Amino acid sequence: MQSRIAASIVAGVIAGLAFGVMMHMMTAPTPDGGRMPVIAMVGQIIGSPSVTIGWLYHLFNSAVIGAIFGWLLAPRVHGYGAAFGWGTAYGFAWWIVGGLVLMPVLLGMPAFAPLMMPEMRMVAVGSLVGHLVYGLLLGGGFVALARGVRVAAA
């Protein structure tokens, strides 16, 4: 890859595909007592409960979050060990920011609602696992793609 940001964007999209498959398979309760794929809930954030819109919005966010990883953490990631460690920490941070604060608030619920509502706790656990997988794949993918890129020391 020509730059660490490009490598982190591509790694973010690849990691986002894996996390997206998980969200496509997971379901969450709806206010009317039904269930819907979590990826469709992602689409609801921008006004459409469509699985397709959920995927598009999720992959856009995956690319942006991947770019932020490259911008913030690339100087600290020199090998796979550091990549997996920083990636896991980064995924955990995004679980708190995205899965527990932003997503619930943007869907009209209070922050941390997935942890406070018993019927949503398994969704919160699935989201945690998904964010950790995203972080691991983002970190590992970044190193694999950026091997030819000279990363300046911090």
Backbone as numpy.savetxt, mean C-alpha at the origin, in Angstrom:
# Nx Ny Nz CAx CAy CAz Cx Cy Cz
17.46 0.61 -14.18 16.62 1.80 -14.18 17.50 3.04 -14.18
17.01 4.08 -14.78 17.78 5.31 -14.89 17.83 6.13 -13.61
16.88 5.96 -12.72 16.89 6.74 -11.47 16.26 5.93 -10.34
16.59 6.34 -9.15 16.02 5.65 -7.98 14.52 5.90 -7.88
14.05 7.07 -8.32 12.61 7.35 -8.28 11.87 6.45 -9.28
12.41 6.31 -10.47 11.78 5.42 -11.46 11.75 3.99 -10.94
12.86 3.55 -10.35 12.91 2.19 -9.80 11.87 2.01 -8.69
11.72 3.02 -7.85 10.77 2.89 -6.75 9.32 2.98 -7.23
9.07 3.73 -8.30 7.71 3.78 -8.87 7.34 2.41 -9.45
8.24 1.83 -10.24 7.97 0.51 -10.82 7.80 -0.54 -9.72
8.68 -0.49 -8.72 8.57 -1.44 -7.60 7.27 -1.22 -6.85
6.84 0.03 -6.72 5.57 0.33 -6.05 4.38 -0.25 -6.79
4.39 -0.15 -8.10 3.29 -0.72 -8.89 3.28 -2.24 -8.79
4.47 -2.85 -8.86 4.55 -4.31 -8.73 4.03 -4.76 -7.37
4.48 -4.08 -6.32 4.01 -4.40 -4.97 2.51 -4.13 -4.85
2.05 -3.06 -5.50 0.63 -2.73 -5.49 -0.24 -3.79 -6.16
0.30 -4.43 -7.19 -0.45 -5.51 -7.84 -0.69 -6.66 -6.86
0.36 -7.02 -6.10 0.20 -8.10 -5.12 -0.80 -7.72 -4.03
-0.67 -6.52 -3.49 -1.59 -6.06 -2.45 -3.00 -5.93 -3.02
-3.12 -5.48 -4.26 -4.43 -5.35 -4.89 -5.15 -6.68 -5.04
-4.40 -7.73 -5.38 -5.00 -9.06 -5.47 -5.56 -9.46 -4.11
-4.81 -9.16 -3.05 -5.29 -9.48 -1.70 -6.58 -8.71 -1.41
-6.62 -7.41 -1.74 -7.83 -6.62 -1.48 -8.99 -7.05 -2.36
-8.67 -7.56 -3.54 -9.72 -8.06 -4.43 -10.39 -9.30 -3.82
-9.61 -10.11 -3.11 -10.14 -11.34 -2.51 -10.80 -11.10 -1.15
-10.37 -10.06 -0.43 -10.93 -9.77 0.90 -12.25 -9.02 0.73
-13.19 -9.29 1.64 -14.45 -8.55 1.63 -14.61 -7.82 2.96
-15.38 -6.75 2.90 -15.67 -5.95 4.09 -17.18 -5.80 4.22
-17.66 -5.66 5.45 -19.10 -5.48 5.64 -19.54 -4.10 5.14
-20.78 -4.06 4.65 -21.37 -2.81 4.21 -22.43 -2.38 5.21
-22.81 -1.10 5.22 -23.82 -0.64 6.18 -25.17 -1.37 6.08
-25.50 -1.90 4.89 -26.78 -2.59 4.71 -26.72 -4.07 5.09
-25.59 -4.52 5.65 -25.46 -5.90 6.07 -24.84 -6.82 5.04
-24.53 -6.30 3.87 -23.90 -7.11 2.83 -22.39 -7.10 2.96
-21.72 -7.52 1.91 -20.26 -7.51 1.88 -19.82 -7.02 0.51
-18.65 -6.42 0.45 -18.11 -5.96 -0.83 -16.59 -6.16 -0.81
-16.00 -6.35 -2.00 -14.55 -6.48 -2.04 -13.88 -5.20 -1.52
-12.82 -5.36 -0.78 -12.11 -4.20 -0.24 -11.62 -3.30 -1.37
-11.22 -3.87 -2.49 -10.74 -3.05 -3.61 -11.87 -2.14 -4.12
-13.13 -2.56 -4.02 -14.25 -1.69 -4.40 -14.41 -0.56 -3.39
-14.11 -0.83 -2.12 -14.14 0.24 -1.12 -13.10 1.31 -1.44
-11.97 0.88 -1.98 -10.94 1.83 -2.39 -11.51 2.76 -3.47
-12.29 2.20 -4.39 -12.93 3.01 -5.41 -13.93 4.00 -4.83
-14.59 3.60 -3.76 -15.56 4.49 -3.11 -14.91 5.77 -2.61
-13.65 5.73 -2.30 -12.96 6.93 -1.82 -13.09 8.06 -2.83
-13.06 7.73 -4.11 -13.19 8.77 -5.14 -14.57 8.74 -5.80
-15.53 8.14 -5.11 -16.92 8.24 -5.54 -17.47 7.10 -6.38
-16.72 6.02 -6.57 -17.22 4.92 -7.37 -16.95 3.59 -6.68
-18.00 2.83 -6.33 -17.77 1.52 -5.71 -17.40 0.44 -6.72
-16.83 0.85 -7.83 -16.44 -0.08 -8.89 -15.09 -0.73 -8.58
-15.01 -2.02 -8.83 -13.75 -2.74 -8.67 -12.70 -2.16 -9.61
-13.07 -1.86 -10.84 -12.12 -1.31 -11.81 -11.56 0.03 -11.34
-12.42 0.91 -10.88 -11.97 2.22 -10.38 -11.10 2.02 -9.13
-11.49 1.08 -8.28 -10.68 0.77 -7.10 -9.27 0.35 -7.49
-9.16 -0.51 -8.50 -7.85 -0.96 -8.97 -7.04 0.22 -9.51
-7.66 1.04 -10.35 -6.93 2.17 -10.94 -6.43 3.13 -9.87
-7.30 3.46 -8.92 -6.92 4.38 -7.85 -5.84 3.75 -6.96
-5.98 2.48 -6.67 -4.99 1.77 -5.85 -3.62 1.75 -6.53
-3.57 1.45 -7.82 -2.29 1.40 -8.52 -1.66 2.79 -8.65
-2.48 3.81 -8.82 -1.97 5.19 -8.81 -1.31 5.48 -7.46
-2.03 5.16 -6.38 -1.47 5.39 -5.04 -0.21 4.55 -4.82
-0.19 3.33 -5.32 0.98 2.46 -5.18 2.20 3.09 -5.85
2.01 3.71 -7.00 3.11 4.37 -7.71 3.60 5.59 -6.92
2.67 6.39 -6.43 3.04 7.59 -5.67 3.76 7.20 -4.38
3.21 6.22 -3.66 3.83 5.78 -2.40 5.19 5.15 -2.69
5.31 4.46 -3.80 6.61 3.93 -4.20 7.61 5.05 -4.47
7.17 6.10 -5.16 8.05 7.24 -5.44 8.53 7.90 -4.15
7.64 8.03 -3.18 8.01 8.62 -1.89 9.06 7.75 -1.20
8.90 6.43 -1.30 9.91 5.52 -0.73 11.28 5.81 -1.34
11.34 5.90 -2.65 12.62 6.17 -3.31 13.20 7.51 -2.91
12.37 8.51 -2.79 12.81 9.85 -2.42 13.32 9.89 -0.98
12.57 9.26 -0.07 12.93 9.31 1.35 14.00 8.30 1.78
13.89 7.08 1.28 14.66 5.99 1.85 15.74 5.39 0.97
15.77 5.71 -0.31 16.78 5.12 -1.18 18.20 5.29 -0.66
18.56 6.43 -0.10 19.93 6.56 0.40 20.27 5.60 1.54
19.26 5.06 2.20 19.49 4.12 3.31 19.42 2.66 2.87
19.00 2.43 1.64 18.78 1.06 1.16 19.92 0.67 0.23
20.87 -0.14 0.76 22.03 -0.53 -0.03 22.04 -2.01 -0.38
21.14 -2.77 0.20 21.09 -4.20 -0.07 19.73 -4.73 0.33
19.53 -6.01 0.12 18.22 -6.61 0.39 17.82 -6.57 1.86
18.78 -6.76 2.78 18.44 -6.73 4.21 17.84 -5.39 4.59
18.51 -4.30 4.22 18.00 -2.96 4.50 16.69 -2.71 3.76
16.61 -3.20 2.53 15.40 -2.99 1.74 14.19 -3.64 2.39
14.36 -4.87 2.85 13.24 -5.56 3.50 12.89 -4.90 4.84
13.91 -4.49 5.59 13.65 -3.83 6.87 12.94 -2.50 6.70
13.50 -1.63 5.86 12.87 -0.33 5.62 11.52 -0.49 4.92
11.43 -1.44 4.00 10.15 -1.67 3.31 9.06 -2.10 4.27
9.39 -3.00 5.20 8.41 -3.44 6.18 7.98 -2.29 7.08
8.93 -1.51 7.54 8.60 -0.35 8.38 7.75 0.65 7.61
8.08 0.86 6.35 7.34 1.79 5.49 5.91 1.28 5.27
5.78 -0.01 5.01 4.44 -0.60 4.85 3.62 -0.46 6.12
4.24 -0.69 7.28 3.54 -0.54 8.56 3.08 0.90 8.76
3.95 1.85 8.44 3.58 3.27 8.57 2.39 3.61 7.67
2.40 3.09 6.44 1.29 3.35 5.53 0.01 2.63 5.96
0.12 1.52 6.69 -1.07 0.89 7.24 -1.74 1.84 8.23
-0.94 2.47 9.07 -1.51 3.42 10.04 -2.08 4.63 9.32
-1.27 5.26 8.46 -1.70 6.48 7.78 -2.84 6.21 6.80
-2.67 5.20 5.96 -3.67 4.94 4.91 -4.82 4.08 5.34
-4.50 2.92 5.93 -5.54 1.95 6.27 -6.35 2.28 7.50
-5.73 2.97 8.46 -6.44 3.26 9.72 -6.90 4.69 9.85
-6.28 5.62 9.11 -6.69 7.02 9.23 -7.36 7.51 7.94
-6.61 7.57 6.84 -7.15 8.18 5.62 -8.36 7.45 5.04
-8.25 6.15 4.84 -9.36 5.43 4.21 -10.65 5.54 5.02
-10.63 5.26 6.32 -11.88 5.41 7.07 -12.43 6.83 7.02
-11.57 7.83 7.20 -12.03 9.22 7.20 -12.62 9.58 5.84
-11.96 9.19 4.76 -12.47 9.49 3.42 -13.75 8.74 3.09
-14.03 7.67 3.83 -15.28 6.92 3.64 -16.34 7.34 4.66
-16.08 8.40 5.42 -17.06 8.93 6.36 -17.07 8.27 7.73
-16.03 7.54 8.06 -15.93 6.90 9.37 -14.85 7.62 10.18
-14.84 7.39 11.48 -13.77 8.00 12.27 -12.43 7.29 12.02
-11.35 8.02 12.26 -10.01 7.41 12.18 -9.97 6.22 13.14
-9.27 5.20 12.75 -9.09 3.96 13.51 -10.38 3.14 13.64
-11.41 3.46 12.85 -12.66 2.70 12.88 -12.45 1.21 12.63
-11.53 0.81 11.71 -11.35 -0.64 11.50 -10.93 -1.40 12.77
-10.25 -0.71 13.68 -9.85 -1.36 14.93 -10.94 -1.28 15.99
-11.77 -0.25 15.91 -12.80 -0.04 16.94 -14.09 -0.80 16.66
-14.33 -1.15 15.42 -15.57 -1.83 15.05 -15.30 -3.33 14.93
-15.91 -4.15 15.80 -15.62 -5.59 15.78 -15.77 -6.24 14.41
-16.77 -5.83 13.63 -17.00 -6.45 12.32 -15.92 -6.06 11.29
-15.10 -5.05 11.61 -14.05 -4.60 10.69 -12.65 -5.05 11.12
-12.53 -5.70 12.26 -11.19 -6.04 12.76 -10.45 -7.00 11.84
-11.14 -7.95 11.25 -10.45 -8.87 10.32 -10.01 -8.13 9.06
-10.77 -7.14 8.64 -10.37 -6.31 7.51 -9.09 -5.54 7.88
-9.04 -5.04 9.12 -7.85 -4.32 9.59 -6.63 -5.24 9.60
-6.81 -6.47 10.04 -5.70 -7.43 10.05 -5.26 -7.74 8.62
-6.21 -7.96 7.73 -5.88 -8.20 6.32 -5.16 -7.01 5.70
-5.59 -5.80 6.08 -4.95 -4.59 5.59 -3.51 -4.50 6.11
-3.30 -4.86 7.37 -1.95 -4.86 7.92 -1.05 -5.83 7.14
-1.53 -7.04 6.94 -0.75 -8.03 6.19 -0.46 -7.51 4.78
-1.46 -6.95 4.13 -1.28 -6.42 2.78 -0.26 -5.30 2.73
-0.31 -4.39 3.70 0.66 -3.29 3.73 2.08 -3.80 4.00
2.21 -4.82 4.84 3.53 -5.39 5.10 4.07 -6.09 3.85
3.22 -6.84 3.16 3.62 -7.49 1.91 4.02 -6.42 0.88
3.22 -5.36 0.79 3.54 -4.25 -0.12 4.93 -3.71 0.20
5.19 -3.44 1.47 6.48 -2.88 1.86 7.65 -3.80 1.55
7.48 -5.09 1.84 8.54 -6.06 1.53 8.83 -6.11 0.03
7.77 -6.18 -0.77 7.95 -6.25 -2.22 8.49 -4.93 -2.77
8.05 -3.82 -2.22 8.55 -2.52 -2.64 10.05 -2.42 -2.38
10.46 -2.75 -1.16 11.89 -2.69 -0.84 12.72 -3.63 -1.68
12.31 -4.89 -1.76 13.05 -5.86 -2.56 13.05 -5.52 -4.04
11.91 -5.09 -4.54 11.82 -4.70 -5.95 12.68 -3.49 -6.26
12.70 -2.55 -5.32 13.53 -1.36 -5.51 15.00 -1.75 -5.66
15.50 -2.59 -4.77 16.90 -3.00 -4.85 17.17 -3.74 -6.16
16.28 -4.65 -6.52 16.47 -5.41 -7.77 16.50 -4.49 -8.98
15.64 -3.48 -9.00 15.57 -2.58 -10.16 16.67 -1.52 -10.15
17.12 -1.15 -8.97 18.07 -0.03 -8.87 19.52 -0.49 -8.77
19.80 -1.77 -8.91 21.17 -2.27 -8.76 22.17 -1.49 -9.59
21.81 -1.06 -10.76 22.73 -0.29 -11.61 22.73 1.19 -11.32
21.87 1.64 -10.41 21.77 3.06 -10.09 22.67 3.37 -8.90
23.46 4.38 -9.03 24.34 4.79 -7.92 23.50 5.58 -6.93
23.36 5.09 -5.71 22.57 5.76 -4.68 23.55 6.46 -3.75
23.41 7.76 -3.65 24.32 8.55 -2.81 24.11 8.25 -1.34
25.18 8.27 -0.58 25.09 8.04 0.86 24.46 9.25 1.51
23.70 9.01 2.60 23.02 10.12 3.29 23.99 10.96 4.08
